[in-house]
Amino acid sequence: MSQTILPNLSDLLASIDQHDVPVEIIQQVIARCITPLSDTETLPLKQTLGRVLAQDVISPINVPSYDNSAMDGYAFIATDLSDTSAKLNVVGKAYAGHPYLNEVRSGECVRIMTGAAIPRGCDTVIAQELVSDATDSHISIATSKVNAGDNRRLAGEDLRSGSVALRKGKRLSPADIGLLASLGIADIAVIRRPRVAFFSTGDELRSIGQALDEGCVYDSNRYTLHSMLVRAQCEPIDMGVVKDDPASLETALREACAQADVIITTGGVSAGDADYTRQMMARLGEVLFCKIAMRPGRPMAFGKIHCDGRSALLFGLPGNPVAVMATFYFLARDAIYQLMGTKPHTQTLLKVVSTHAIRKKPGRTEYQRGILSTNTSGKQQVTLTGAQGSGILSSMSEANCMVVLDHDQNDVAAGELVSVLAFDGFI
Ligand code: AMP
Ligand code: MG
């Protein structure tokens, strides 16, 4: 097992006040309990989107590998320009992939297309629309229209041979993958996907396809979690629904620990339920049951389960569907990223005007669901999506952002600025 057991986890857990732990504190505790995975796999470039680079990539070539033209125009020698102008003979053509092979001399120029190699001797390109009296055999250039060195893309100006093109730990974006392709790299070593086993707990839960008996609800959390895990480039292991009894839960946790790096459960961690699961989990590992000062997502269990010589991180998320998403995005995903050897997601908060008053008690961080839009005068604004109950999944579905209300923040008046985290790129 690649995770080591942090010797002071219990101390760490015991040292924090288990009631109303600020979000930043629990994030730090979680971060201290993680040892990044070291297993790697080498994959074709097209299969690496979102995966984490296992080593620095050193550029084997200059990109571009030769000086080339940034414009359709004429390549010439800048010293040919007099105080006012130059008349030059067109001696040949250079197309992308079809260079002009002779040396260009004073008084000469070459018709050149974008991406074509700058012919030997030339140092400047003028755009075709800036020359005058152009024929197949000659052109005139007004000196005022061009500066020496214009429109030349220099060899290595994008990436220099021997330099670090991408660093270990980079989560690969479309731009990164294109960049690797520009280096001629076909396969790349990435950290293996973390295996994340997850299950829902609750006697009231029914799986899709089962009859919805009275007093029961369909299990949505496993579907939300599966999707979030796939987006985070994990290998999801769906373990179904587990009944609300310690024996079933223990069996499920043992099975999960046998195959996963991380276990995520939902439900059964609020005050009443937690009592019996707490004792059972205490036998299996070191698990903190805490009340996080966040809404949605107050109760949560976090720790490590050890079983048959293996161990796995455990996130016992609350059962309410919006709380599951909030605790996943603000607590579990960064831990998974850290496990993959990459940085937490950068949360870029915008400050925008709230169209309505928002009630907020100091002493907890709130993540309210909002709709970010542009008003008639072109300013960005945010409006909450109706009811904000932690069971109302449609509030997440309608929203395009979270309104993040800080721990110490009070009520917000209509027209006040609030912090907003856009979903695009975040969820
Ligand atoms: P719990 O945290 O177990 O007390 O559950 C809190 C609320 O979330 C209850 O209303 C549950 O019915 C609901 N809930 C728990 N798990 C799920 C699930 N997997 N899918 C949908 N709702 C759930
Ligand atoms: Mg429950």
PDB file of C-alpha atoms in Angstrom, residues 77 80 108 130 221 227 313 326 361 385 399:
ATOM      1  CA  ILE A  77      17.082  42.217 -45.195  1.00  0.00           C
ATOM      2  CA  ASP A  80      18.192  47.372 -47.402  1.00  0.00           C
ATOM      3  CA  GLU A 108      16.365  40.797 -52.992  1.00  0.00           C
ATOM      4  CA  LEU A 130       1.827  46.956 -46.547  1.00  0.00           C
ATOM      5  CA  ASN A 221     -25.651  10.172  -4.114  1.00  0.00           C
ATOM      6  CA  SER A 227     -19.780  11.503 -11.918  1.00  0.00           C
ATOM      7  CA  LEU A 313      -8.540   7.181   3.609  1.00  0.00           C
ATOM      8  CA  ALA A 326     -20.231  20.538  -1.115  1.00  0.00           C
ATOM      9  CA  LYS A 361     -25.091  33.758  10.680  1.00  0.00           C
ATOM     10  CA  THR A 385     -31.522  29.766  -6.677  1.00  0.00           C
ATOM     11  CA  ALA A 399     -27.005  27.012 -10.225  1.00  0.00           C
TER      12      ALA A 399
END
